[in-house]
Structures are given as structure tokens and as C-alpha cells.
Amino acid sequence: MANRTTLSAPAGAGQAMLRVVLRVAAIVLGSYAASAALVAAATTLLPFTGVARSDAFTLSAALGFLVYLGLGLWAAAERSLVRLFVVLASLTAGGAAVAALIAGGAI
Amino acid sequence: MEPTFRQSLNWLHTWAGVVIGPLLFLVFWTGTVCVFDKEIDRWMIPQTRLIYDGTPVSADRLLAEQRKLPPRQAPWAMVMPNERDPFAWIAYRTPTGFDRKFYDPVGLKLLPDAETWAATRFFFPLHYSLHINAWDIGLWLVGLAGMAMLALSVSGVIIHRKIFADFFTLRRSRQPQRALLDLHNTAGTLGFVFYVAMAFSGLAIFAATYYPSGWMAGFKGSQQAYFTEAYDNYFRPPQKKPAAPVASLDAMVEAATKAWDGLPPFMVRIWLDGDASAFVEVRPSIEGDLAMRTDPFYFDAATGALLHRSTTRPVTGLQQYLVGLHFVQFRHWTLRWVYFALGLLGSLLIATGFLFWGESRRKAHEAAGLGGVRFVEGLAAGSTAGLVVATLAFFVANRLLPSGATFLGGARYELEIWVFFAAWLATFAHGWLRRGQAWIELCWIAAALAAAAVLLNALTTGGHLARTVAQGQWAVAGMDLVLLAGAAAAAVTAFRLQRRKVAYKNGRLVRQGHEGVSS
């Protein structure tokens, strides 16, 4: 039962459908949320290296699309839905925390 | 997800393609049409079929013309003529949107209003926002399509191991499924870099919309603050006191032109017109450079003194290259045709991918009694060939509707748009009702509409090919020639599809006959 989260595993039709829905949500929404949080973090972090704030955001946003793409492709292939959601949630929370702390003046 | 990485990406490629396919085709097709947006405008707005010889237009004289118009809300802008837009125009905001007044570039005579949205106001916004402005839903949907295009491109490369073999594999197979896949793979490999570049640069244009998280964190929630810093925009608050007369705009344009090494002006905009704080923004022509640089100069309207010269930041400059790459505003006819050809190839890529999905599942689904293939086939016909038919119907409507026409409260320009959407909807219905015949019939309809558009253009404007070519009206002549080439291509496709259908039927009849004998 190593493949418990794959569609090919013996499971009810309802459960299989739920997994597809979760998978699609991870690809479309989860990967976007993680990339958006990382864009916010990079926008607040890059100015510490001497980059202007506007340049920091322009650059981060352009790279954000590539991060979204990479995460989305990985989300389609990663077997474990649990690992998928843990990684995406950590990136989102981590990025948002960094951005909030710096933007809020805590760092 | 699936047992291997490649199989997972195959799953993603298949389903993202089928679900986003219609939207993606819409974006690609309208983008391709907009490569020649100004030329389509000339064709659809006959009063602007002028020839501009490059003589600079006086901004002061244009200002005098503007003062004859009913008072407008500031800011308003005057845009200088160029080869593709051979007229000067004044653009101003209205309570419901924005409007334009055209002037001939020699005598600055006011030209009749455009009674159409043509390409620059209909196809262009359709390309990036689907004309759905509420909550930027259209922008987000197109952004999703752009991300899907990137994901489809990358996954497409990974799932095709024999990418270089595919490059040279275009079998003229009689089996439609095999031929479609070959066509899909060849179109995919040939234009790969273009599709990725267009999808990525398109996303980058609206980066501030797609990643509000960045400017919310970096600019305390103000998108305006980001734009002001990135583009080094200038502004000053109004004084609520009446203004002194505007100083010589031509002198301001000349000062800016000198600083730009002779680059002609593109636009002169007056901010806070009528207020003591009024100031003038002068922007250079963007035709000469790949990057879409704005680099404006700002002058005090009353004294003509330089207030500010914007400088582009390094990363903003990079962004402007991406924007310029996508907007194709530079003057280079060969490159423009290459964009057009690659755009058509991309449309073919999406359409064939869509059709392959149906062809490869038809038998299995029919055997299992599933309706999915039937649904997707109708959707495919309507969203690809149907969109082409709707585009052509839009052109034909433009030449048939008389000036000042209204219907059910719709102005003439709205009627054209209604025709577009009505024709498009009809092709979906047609696709579901006439399954099997739909493609052949849509191709014949497209051929007839394209030929009719050329004929109607000659009849209603007198601008037939012999005359437009002789006069050097290449925008109009080019549009007619592309329409004729499209009509021929559609007719040939319809004819071949029909012949194949007959051959296929006969073949099956022969086989069945043979089986009948042997059993």
C-alpha cells in the first residue's frame, strides 16, 4: 500500500474523485499561493541587498511565474498528497511570515 | 500521481489542454489577429485610410483644434501620426470610458468618428481581458491561460522523448488521429520558443495584477506607489486656481526630441489642464526600439520649464523589453509577419491538440456509450473554427452596417460586436447539431465570409486591390490579400476533408462488403 494516494490504488469512486479535486487544487491554487507568498518575501528581502523596492518587486513577480510553474508541475507528479500539501503550506506560511515581519517593521 | 513523472505530466498535459483549450485558442487567435491591429483598423475605419509622409505635426496646432471640442476632463492626450496610424488623434476620458477624435495629419481636419471598435478596441482587449472587467476576472482567466500555456509547453517537451525526431516527422497519414498528432508535435516544436516567450511576457505585463502580494508587502498596500517608483512618474497636486495660457508645446517637444537624439514624439499629454498646476508630459516614439520605453519628460504648462525627466530603472528596463517583445510596436515588417505566422502556428497547435483528444477517444467512448467526446467535439468546432468564423462575420458586419445604424438600443459599434458573439454562439450549436459535417461546413462558411469581406470592401469603399496596391495602401491591400489567402486555405481544407470523408466511407463500405463475402 505504498501508493495509497495514487488514483490506481483500490479506492471508492468518491474517494478517487476527491483526490483528483485535491490534486487540481494543489496545482492551481496551492502552487499559486506558495509562489505569491514567496514573491512577497523576496520583495521585502531583496532591498537588503541594495536593490530598489520597485525593482525588487518587478524581478520577484517575474520569477514568481516560474516558481508557480515549477511547483505546479511538481504538484502534478508528487505521489503523496500529504507531502504535497505540507510543502505547499509551509512555503506559503513561511513566505507570508517573512513578508509580514519585514513589512511590519519587526526586522 | 501516475506511476512515473512522465506519465503524470502526460495526465496534466491532456487535461489542462482539454479544459483550458478553448480559452487558450481564444487568447492565441486574438493575439495573432492583433499583430496587425492597426492594419485591421484602417480596413474597418475607411476614413483613416491615409498616407503619412513623416512631416511632424505641430502640437500647438493640435492644441488649438482640441480647444474647439467641448470641454473635457483632464488629463487628455494628443497622439502623433506614424506609418501604421497615419493620423493625429486626441484621446480623452468620458464618463463611460474613453473616446478618440481623429485628425488628418496634413490639414488637421477633424475626421468622422469611428463607428467601430475594430481591432484595437475589440480584439485587443478581448485578447488580454475578454472584455470582462468586473473584479479583473477577465485578466485572471487570461493569466490562468498563460500559466497553462507554460505548463503545457514544458510538459509537452517532457512527454515527447523523441523531440528532434518529431521535428522532422510530418507523415501525410490517412489516419486522422496520427496526422493530427504529427501536426500537433511539429507545430509544437517549430514554435516552442515563441509560445513560451509570449506566455511569459504576457504574464509579466500584468505582474502587478497577478501578484498583489508583492506590492502589498513592499509598498504598504499601494499599487500606485509601486508604479510611481518603477516608472519614475511625476505628479503634482492641483492648486484649484485658474491656469495661465499653455506655453509653446512645440518648444517642449523640440527640447525633448533633442535629448532623445532626434527620436520623434509619440504622445503629448496635458495633466490638470485648466489648473495653475497644469503640466505637460512628452513621450518618445516607441517604434524604433524593441523595449517599450516610456521615458517621459515633464514640463510646466505655463512656462515650458522642465520639471522632471524620468529615468528607467535597470529591472524596469528588463520588464520593458518583455513588454515590448509582446506588444510588437516596433517598426519591422518582416518580424511582424513572423509573429503572425508563429501566432497562426500556435493556433494550429492548440486546435490540433484539442482535436487529437477527441479522435483518440472516439471509438472507446462510443463503445462505452459516453457522451464526453461528442461534447468536446462540438466545443472544439465552435471554439476554434467557430471563432475564426465569428471574426470574419465581424469584418463582414463592419462593411454591411450603415453609418448611424442602431438596433434595440445598440449603437453601430455594438451591433458589430453582437454579430461577432451571435455568430460564435451559432457555431457551437452547429457543432453539436451537425456532428461529423461541422468542420467541413464551417470551413466553407469561413471561405465564403472571407471572400465576401474582400468583395464588400471593394463595393462600399472603392478600395479594391488594384487601387490600394497602386496607391501604396498596404494596410488595406494586405488585409484583403490575407482574407483571400484565408478564403483559399479554408476552401481547400473543406474540399480535402470532404474528399477524405467520402474515401473513408467508401473504404469502409468496401471492407464491410469484403467481410460480408467472407463470412
XYZ file of C-alpha atoms in Angstrom:
626
model
C 0.000 0.000 0.000
C 2.857 2.329 -0.722
C 0.753 4.019 -3.373
C -2.127 4.900 -1.159
C -2.521 8.320 -2.650
C -2.421 7.359 -6.332
C -5.558 7.017 -8.337
C -4.648 3.484 -9.302
C -4.910 2.350 -5.679
C -8.079 0.431 -4.980
C -10.420 3.046 -3.620
C -14.043 4.064 -3.991
C -15.038 6.285 -6.898
C -15.906 9.101 -4.483
C -12.528 8.907 -2.836
C -10.775 8.893 -6.212
C -12.745 11.967 -7.250
C -11.821 13.724 -4.017
C -8.162 13.013 -4.705
C -8.408 14.473 -8.182
C -10.083 17.587 -6.780
C -7.366 17.956 -4.139
C -4.673 17.387 -6.759
C -6.102 20.042 -9.076
C -6.492 22.448 -6.133
C -2.834 21.869 -5.224
C -1.708 22.519 -8.830
C -3.819 25.612 -9.495
C -4.386 27.230 -6.086
C -1.762 25.751 -3.750
C 1.164 26.401 -6.085
C -0.104 29.929 -6.729
C -0.447 30.676 -3.007
C 3.087 29.436 -2.339
C 4.520 31.458 -5.254
C 2.616 34.596 -4.169
C 3.947 34.304 -0.617
C 7.488 33.818 -1.937
C 7.076 36.882 -4.203
C 6.056 38.925 -1.139
C 9.022 37.598 0.844
C 11.504 38.278 -1.978
C 10.089 41.793 -2.489
C 10.768 42.621 1.146
C 14.121 40.765 1.324
C 15.843 41.980 -1.859
C 16.076 45.651 -0.758
C 18.525 44.499 1.958
C 20.956 43.685 -0.873
C 20.707 47.229 -2.229
C 18.013 46.614 -4.854
C 15.346 49.334 -5.100
C 11.935 48.274 -3.773
C 10.218 48.590 -7.145
C 12.960 46.609 -8.882
C 12.694 44.011 -6.120
C 9.005 43.516 -6.825
C 9.323 43.603 -10.642
C 12.018 40.930 -10.503
C 10.304 38.807 -7.846
C 6.988 38.829 -9.695
C 8.615 37.754 -12.984
C 10.425 34.924 -11.194
C 7.207 34.143 -9.306
C 5.605 32.859 -12.517
C 8.482 30.404 -12.944
C 8.195 29.280 -9.304
C 4.446 28.772 -9.842
C 5.197 26.752 -12.981
C 7.768 24.562 -11.236
C 5.576 23.950 -8.207
C 2.565 23.234 -10.416
C 4.420 20.609 -12.448
C 5.768 19.028 -9.292
C 2.278 19.064 -7.764
C 1.019 17.057 -10.734
C 3.709 14.422 -10.229
C 4.242 14.148 -6.452
C 2.728 10.860 -5.299
C 1.993 11.711 -1.694
C -0.825 14.208 -1.351
C 0.162 14.696 2.281
C 3.732 15.654 1.441
C 2.420 17.892 -1.344
C 0.154 19.850 0.968
C 2.732 20.038 3.751
C 5.356 21.508 1.410
C 2.969 23.971 -0.256
C 1.520 25.092 3.088
C 4.996 25.549 4.605
C 6.187 27.644 1.673
C 3.040 29.772 1.842
C 3.214 30.265 5.594
C 6.986 30.825 5.586
C 6.886 33.367 2.769
C 3.940 35.214 4.275
C 5.589 35.297 7.705
C 8.843 36.757 6.351
C 6.962 39.375 4.335
C 4.685 40.297 7.249
C 7.571 40.599 9.712
C 9.680 42.797 7.458
C 6.792 44.890 6.139
C 5.518 45.317 9.683
C 8.905 46.638 10.734
C 9.712 43.756 13.072
C 13.017 43.055 11.294
C 0.143 10.875 -9.163
C 0.676 8.449 -12.060
C 3.383 5.782 -11.702
C 6.100 7.859 -13.428
C 6.945 11.537 -13.701
C 6.436 11.456 -17.464
C 3.027 9.813 -17.142
C 1.982 12.380 -14.542
C 2.900 15.199 -16.888
C 1.054 13.418 -19.694
C -2.033 13.455 -17.461
C -1.513 17.163 -16.769
C -0.910 17.941 -20.461
C -4.045 16.094 -21.550
C -6.466 17.551 -19.053
C -5.092 21.072 -18.815
C -5.202 21.095 -22.617
C -8.810 19.950 -22.846
C -10.108 22.201 -20.060
C -8.155 25.378 -20.932
C -8.004 24.664 -24.697
C -10.934 26.867 -25.789
C -9.734 29.836 -23.712
C -6.155 29.336 -24.857
C -7.218 29.266 -28.501
C -9.201 32.475 -27.990
C -6.169 34.224 -26.496
C -3.802 32.934 -29.188
C -6.136 33.668 -32.081
C -6.982 37.212 -30.944
C -3.294 37.813 -30.211
C -2.446 36.737 -33.747
C -5.163 38.994 -35.160
C -3.772 41.907 -33.102
C -0.310 41.578 -34.670
C -1.985 43.543 -37.472
C -4.415 45.503 -35.274
C -3.633 48.899 -36.831
C -3.957 47.487 -40.350
C -7.355 45.969 -39.465
C -8.335 49.373 -38.038
C -7.500 51.006 -41.387
C -9.643 48.434 -43.181
C -12.572 48.817 -40.763
C -12.370 52.636 -40.396
C -12.139 53.784 -44.034
C -11.876 57.492 -43.137
C -8.434 56.773 -41.640
C -7.024 55.189 -44.806
C -4.484 57.981 -45.213
C -0.814 58.071 -46.068
C 1.538 59.844 -43.671
C 4.715 61.233 -45.203
C 6.540 61.751 -41.896
C 6.169 65.525 -41.647
C 5.982 66.403 -37.925
C 2.591 67.626 -36.726
C 2.554 70.808 -34.647
C 1.390 70.127 -31.098
C 0.364 73.775 -30.772
C -1.941 73.488 -33.771
C -3.414 70.288 -32.337
C -4.000 72.094 -29.044
C -5.890 74.806 -30.949
C -8.059 72.068 -32.503
C -8.631 70.499 -29.090
C -9.863 73.828 -27.720
C -12.673 73.758 -30.314
C -14.032 70.496 -28.823
C -16.491 70.643 -25.928
C -14.545 70.939 -22.627
C -13.108 67.613 -21.449
C -11.953 66.326 -18.160
C -8.160 66.432 -17.809
C -5.890 64.603 -18.446
C -6.176 64.260 -22.150
C -3.581 63.305 -24.734
C -2.654 64.027 -28.310
C -1.011 61.188 -30.196
C 1.208 61.900 -33.165
C 0.801 60.135 -36.541
C 3.095 57.357 -37.700
C 3.260 54.942 -40.604
C 0.729 52.482 -39.139
C -1.580 55.133 -37.597
C -1.440 57.807 -40.309
C -3.446 60.425 -38.412
C -3.118 62.556 -35.310
C -5.602 61.804 -32.577
C -6.874 63.297 -29.383
C -7.854 60.865 -26.656
C -9.947 61.898 -23.701
C -11.868 60.257 -20.934
C -15.648 60.181 -20.958
C -17.911 59.259 -18.051
C -18.331 55.823 -19.637
C -14.808 55.130 -20.820
C -12.628 56.873 -23.318
C -13.039 58.331 -26.768
C -10.903 59.446 -29.669
C -11.012 62.194 -32.267
C -9.042 61.676 -35.474
C -7.335 64.449 -37.470
C -5.769 64.160 -40.878
C -2.015 64.661 -40.486
C -1.648 67.450 -43.073
C -4.505 69.942 -42.629
C -5.528 68.728 -39.122
C -9.084 68.465 -40.398
C -11.392 66.618 -37.975
C -12.263 63.186 -39.438
C -15.622 61.475 -38.829
C -15.777 59.397 -35.623
C -15.035 55.700 -35.838
C -18.294 53.794 -35.545
C -16.494 50.585 -34.737
C -14.198 49.233 -32.056
C -12.268 47.469 -34.822
C -9.149 45.604 -33.709
C -7.531 47.996 -31.231
C -10.637 48.347 -29.071
C -12.370 44.994 -29.643
C -9.838 42.224 -30.398
C -7.039 43.746 -28.335
C -8.949 43.938 -25.007
C -10.563 40.583 -25.839
C -7.030 39.184 -26.048
C -5.984 40.229 -22.532
C -9.216 40.748 -20.558
C -12.018 39.018 -22.531
C -13.941 42.315 -22.039
C -14.861 41.020 -18.556
C -13.806 43.925 -16.370
C -15.602 43.159 -13.092
C -13.029 42.283 -10.420
C -10.461 41.806 -13.200
C -11.981 38.357 -13.808
C -11.034 38.501 -17.492
C -7.408 39.364 -16.703
C -7.194 36.484 -14.235
C -8.693 33.982 -16.675
C -6.230 35.032 -19.370
C -3.443 34.798 -16.774
C -4.538 31.259 -15.987
C -4.410 30.501 -19.715
C -0.884 31.964 -19.852
C 0.277 29.762 -16.959
C -1.425 26.783 -18.618
C 0.451 27.561 -21.840
C 3.755 27.474 -19.940
C 2.802 24.222 -18.186
C 1.590 22.665 -21.449
C 4.787 23.692 -23.261
C 7.114 22.264 -20.625
C 5.072 19.094 -20.073
C 4.739 18.669 -23.839
C 8.523 18.625 -24.222
C 8.974 16.181 -21.363
C 6.372 13.702 -22.554
C 7.775 13.636 -26.082
C 11.060 11.830 -25.777
C 11.790 11.930 -29.484
C 11.545 15.674 -29.767
C 14.156 16.002 -32.516
C 12.731 13.073 -34.434
C 9.278 14.673 -34.158
C 10.726 17.821 -35.618
C 11.127 16.024 -38.929
C 8.108 13.762 -38.665
C 5.146 15.046 -40.570
C 3.607 11.944 -42.024
C 0.897 12.546 -44.557
C -1.076 9.836 -42.930
C -4.550 8.885 -43.997
C -5.369 8.095 -40.435
C -6.696 11.362 -38.972
C -5.571 10.583 -35.424
C -1.938 10.020 -36.450
C -1.917 13.038 -38.759
C -3.314 15.286 -36.008
C -0.668 14.192 -33.532
C 2.113 14.716 -36.075
C 0.772 18.175 -36.870
C 0.480 18.968 -33.148
C 4.054 17.834 -32.454
C 5.527 19.633 -35.454
C 3.706 22.895 -34.645
C 4.778 22.498 -31.022
C 8.477 22.031 -31.750
C 8.720 24.636 -34.510
C 7.255 27.466 -32.468
C 8.192 26.323 -28.967
C 10.371 29.305 -28.052
C 7.756 31.731 -29.359
C 4.911 30.208 -27.336
C 6.944 30.237 -24.132
C 8.177 33.789 -24.764
C 4.658 35.072 -25.470
C 3.085 33.325 -22.476
C 5.808 34.529 -20.101
C 5.984 38.107 -21.384
C 2.180 38.308 -21.387
C 2.114 37.318 -17.729
C 4.903 39.776 -16.923
C 2.870 42.684 -18.362
C 0.221 42.189 -15.679
C 2.570 41.042 -12.925
C 1.259 43.716 -10.560
C -2.266 42.344 -11.023
C -1.300 38.689 -10.677
C 0.994 39.165 -7.669
C -0.649 41.806 -5.469
C 1.126 40.083 -2.557
C 4.403 41.717 -3.670
C 3.341 45.359 -3.716
C 1.112 44.843 -0.693
C 4.155 43.778 1.313
C 6.669 46.114 -0.345
C 4.595 49.269 -0.827
C 2.235 49.238 2.143
C -0.678 48.079 0.006
C -0.370 50.791 -2.664
C -0.063 49.593 -6.258
C 0.149 53.243 -7.335
C 3.234 53.764 -5.163
C 4.912 50.827 -6.938
C 4.159 52.177 -10.413
C 5.290 55.685 -9.457
C 8.658 54.392 -8.266
C 9.162 51.817 -11.046
C 8.411 54.186 -13.922
C 9.659 57.304 -12.155
C 6.324 59.037 -12.857
C 5.869 62.670 -11.955
C 2.805 64.269 -10.430
C 1.924 67.402 -8.513
C -1.334 68.271 -6.788
C -3.766 70.792 -8.299
C -3.828 74.324 -6.823
C -7.544 74.853 -7.595
C -6.634 78.165 -9.210
C -7.191 79.074 -12.870
C -4.263 78.426 -15.176
C -2.173 80.755 -17.273
C -2.288 80.010 -21.026
C -0.300 76.950 -22.144
C 3.206 77.860 -23.356
C 4.506 76.573 -26.705
C 4.101 72.792 -26.771
C 6.268 72.590 -29.887
C 9.166 74.106 -27.947
C 8.733 71.429 -25.238
C 8.570 68.678 -27.861
C 11.698 70.062 -29.501
C 13.622 70.109 -26.220
C 12.626 66.501 -25.522
C 13.377 65.361 -29.092
C 16.864 66.851 -28.842
C 17.510 64.926 -25.625
C 16.265 61.691 -27.273
C 18.784 62.050 -30.129
C 16.092 63.063 -32.595
C 13.535 60.388 -31.727
C 10.136 61.815 -32.734
C 7.444 62.309 -30.080
C 4.743 59.691 -29.668
C 2.410 61.468 -27.321
C 1.863 64.845 -25.643
C -0.386 64.701 -22.595
C -1.689 67.620 -20.553
C -2.307 66.888 -16.892
C -4.540 69.111 -14.747
C -5.453 71.140 -17.836
C -7.008 74.425 -16.715
C -5.443 74.390 -13.240
C -2.474 76.525 -12.188
C -0.570 73.268 -11.555
C -1.063 72.052 -15.130
C 1.906 70.184 -16.571
C 2.787 68.538 -19.871
C 4.147 65.036 -20.378
C 6.012 64.292 -23.629
C 6.795 60.675 -24.558
C 9.082 59.456 -27.338
C 8.103 57.228 -30.238
C 8.398 53.522 -29.365
C 8.716 52.357 -32.957
C 12.470 52.324 -33.088
C 13.238 50.023 -30.175
C 12.288 46.536 -29.070
C 11.841 47.652 -25.463
C 8.650 49.579 -24.826
C 10.289 52.505 -23.081
C 8.212 55.394 -21.860
C 10.935 57.742 -20.521
C 8.731 60.839 -20.429
C 9.733 64.467 -19.978
C 7.533 66.684 -17.810
C 7.222 70.429 -18.408
C 5.373 73.198 -16.612
C 2.437 74.008 -18.883
C 2.509 77.769 -18.275
C 6.267 78.420 -18.525
C 7.569 75.428 -20.508
C 10.230 74.870 -17.835
C 11.464 71.278 -17.445
C 10.005 69.800 -14.253
C 11.261 66.231 -14.404
C 12.880 63.736 -16.724
C 12.054 60.118 -15.928
C 14.817 57.555 -15.923
C 14.171 53.854 -16.277
C 15.441 51.595 -13.515
C 17.524 48.589 -14.579
C 14.951 45.903 -13.778
C 12.089 48.045 -15.095
C 14.125 48.264 -18.305
C 14.192 44.465 -18.441
C 10.455 44.402 -17.860
C 10.017 46.894 -20.712
C 11.908 44.534 -23.023
C 9.463 41.768 -22.140
C 6.530 44.121 -22.674
C 7.964 45.326 -25.996
C 8.569 41.746 -27.113
C 4.900 41.024 -26.507
C 3.356 44.253 -27.853
C 5.255 44.290 -31.187
C 5.073 48.055 -31.519
C 8.494 48.327 -33.146
C 8.704 49.023 -36.862
C 9.879 45.871 -38.581
C 7.592 44.362 -41.193
C 9.475 41.088 -41.566
C 9.356 40.417 -37.832
C 5.696 41.378 -37.764
C 4.917 38.726 -40.384
C 6.988 36.196 -38.418
C 4.872 36.963 -35.322
C 1.750 36.495 -37.405
C 2.939 33.171 -38.866
C 4.023 31.857 -35.459
C 0.711 33.004 -33.993
C -1.165 31.008 -36.630
C 1.100 28.038 -35.928
C 0.282 28.334 -32.216
C -3.432 28.446 -33.007
C -2.946 25.289 -35.100
C -1.046 23.695 -32.215
C -3.911 24.288 -29.794
C -6.624 23.258 -32.260
C -4.883 20.013 -33.266
C -4.169 19.111 -29.649
C -7.823 19.581 -28.877
C -8.952 17.508 -31.867
C -6.476 14.735 -31.099
C -8.065 14.305 -27.665
C -11.407 13.588 -29.323
C -10.052 11.419 -32.142
C -8.036 9.210 -29.816
C -11.045 8.577 -27.573
C -13.908 8.440 -30.026
C -14.126 4.683 -30.532
C -13.591 3.726 -26.896
C -16.111 6.294 -25.682
C -18.672 5.365 -28.295
C -18.300 1.727 -27.319
C -18.775 2.638 -23.661
C -21.729 4.889 -24.501
C -20.104 8.025 -23.058
C -21.153 11.459 -24.289
C -17.913 13.270 -23.442
C -16.344 13.038 -26.877
C -19.455 14.363 -28.548
C -19.492 17.328 -26.180
C -15.796 18.073 -26.691
C -16.107 17.724 -30.464
C -18.824 20.368 -30.577
C -16.806 22.531 -28.220
C -13.706 22.099 -30.383
C -15.503 23.057 -33.584
C -17.130 26.128 -32.014
C -14.124 27.351 -30.066
C -11.590 27.027 -32.898
C -13.143 27.146 -36.388
C -16.176 28.920 -34.885
C -14.036 31.746 -33.530
C -12.458 32.212 -36.946
C -15.941 32.355 -38.489
C -17.059 34.899 -35.850
C -14.003 37.065 -36.590
C -14.835 37.058 -40.294
C -18.513 37.782 -39.557
C -17.326 40.826 -37.553
C -15.464 42.115 -40.636
C -18.450 41.491 -42.906
C -20.818 43.225 -40.448
C -18.453 46.204 -40.407
C -18.845 46.611 -44.168
C -22.609 45.933 -44.237
C -23.953 48.061 -41.348
C -24.764 51.596 -42.500
C -23.403 54.622 -40.661
C -25.550 55.572 -37.672
C -27.298 52.187 -37.575
C -28.994 51.314 -34.283
C -30.927 48.246 -33.229
C -32.589 47.511 -29.856
C -30.759 50.468 -28.354
C -27.348 49.264 -29.555
C -25.087 51.722 -31.368
C -23.424 50.690 -34.608
C -20.187 49.566 -32.951
C -22.189 47.419 -30.520
C -24.121 45.780 -33.358
C -20.829 44.606 -34.861
C -19.902 43.058 -31.526
C -23.334 41.408 -31.242
C -22.823 39.900 -34.684
C -19.461 38.546 -33.529
C -20.897 36.830 -30.437
C -24.088 35.672 -32.184
C -22.049 34.085 -34.987
C -19.747 32.474 -32.442
C -22.630 31.023 -30.396
C -24.255 29.739 -33.582
C -21.125 27.775 -34.466
C -21.286 25.888 -31.134
C -24.896 24.951 -31.825
C -23.861 23.978 -35.334
C -21.020 21.846 -33.970
C -23.374 19.866 -31.741
C -26.189 19.555 -34.287
C -24.175 18.732 -37.397
C -21.642 16.429 -35.819
C -19.342 14.944 -38.446
C -20.250 17.609 -41.003
C -19.456 20.597 -38.769
C -15.821 21.075 -39.780
C -16.445 20.846 -43.494
C -19.343 23.279 -43.296
C -17.510 25.739 -41.023
C -14.604 25.789 -43.471
C -16.958 26.563 -46.357
C -18.640 29.318 -44.292
C -15.235 30.817 -43.409
C -14.176 30.768 -47.063
C -17.420 32.457 -48.119
C -17.215 35.131 -45.388
C -13.573 35.973 -46.115
C -14.279 36.333 -49.837
C -17.425 38.368 -49.062
C -15.412 40.721 -46.829
C -12.999 41.496 -49.667
C -15.861 41.998 -52.106
C -17.800 44.227 -49.694
C -14.711 46.316 -49.003
C -14.346 46.984 -52.730
C -18.056 47.782 -53.128
C -18.513 50.030 -50.080
C -15.211 51.944 -50.061
C -13.984 51.630 -53.663
C -10.722 50.360 -52.157
C -10.330 47.279 -54.339
C -6.953 45.592 -54.605
C -5.925 47.174 -57.921
C -6.438 50.620 -56.434
C -4.992 50.030 -52.937
C -1.863 48.375 -54.350
C -1.401 51.172 -56.909
C -1.811 53.822 -54.174
C 0.508 52.043 -51.768
C -2.257 51.468 -49.213
C -0.558 48.359 -47.908
C -2.620 48.078 -44.737
C -5.864 47.699 -46.721
C -4.293 45.715 -49.561
C -2.576 43.404 -47.072
C -5.811 42.779 -45.182
C -7.598 41.934 -48.456
C -4.774 39.629 -49.544
C -4.714 37.807 -46.191
C -8.510 37.418 -46.368
C -8.229 35.984 -49.892
C -5.440 33.616 -48.848
C -7.568 32.588 -45.851
C -10.584 32.005 -48.088
C -8.484 29.808 -50.380
C -6.995 27.865 -47.455
C -10.438 27.313 -45.909
C -11.894 26.162 -49.234
C -9.014 23.729 -49.850
C -9.373 22.365 -46.298
C -13.126 21.927 -46.719
C -12.606 20.191 -50.067
C -9.980 17.812 -48.715
C -11.993 16.992 -45.592
C -14.964 16.228 -47.796
C -12.926 14.003 -50.114
C -11.406 12.149 -47.187
C -14.801 11.599 -45.673
C -16.082 10.137 -48.935
C -12.947 7.985 -49.325
C -13.267 6.795 -45.746
C -16.909 5.913 -46.259
C -16.167 4.055 -49.491
C -13.262 2.251 -47.845
C -15.454 1.124 -45.020
C -18.148 0.062 -47.443
C -15.597 -1.984 -49.379
C -14.295 -3.577 -46.209
C -17.766 -4.336 -44.998
C -18.580 -5.851 -48.369
C -15.492 -7.989 -48.146
C -16.374 -9.155 -44.661
C -19.828 -9.902 -45.900
C -18.419 -12.195 -48.586
C -16.021 -13.995 -46.284
C -18.464 -14.682 -43.522
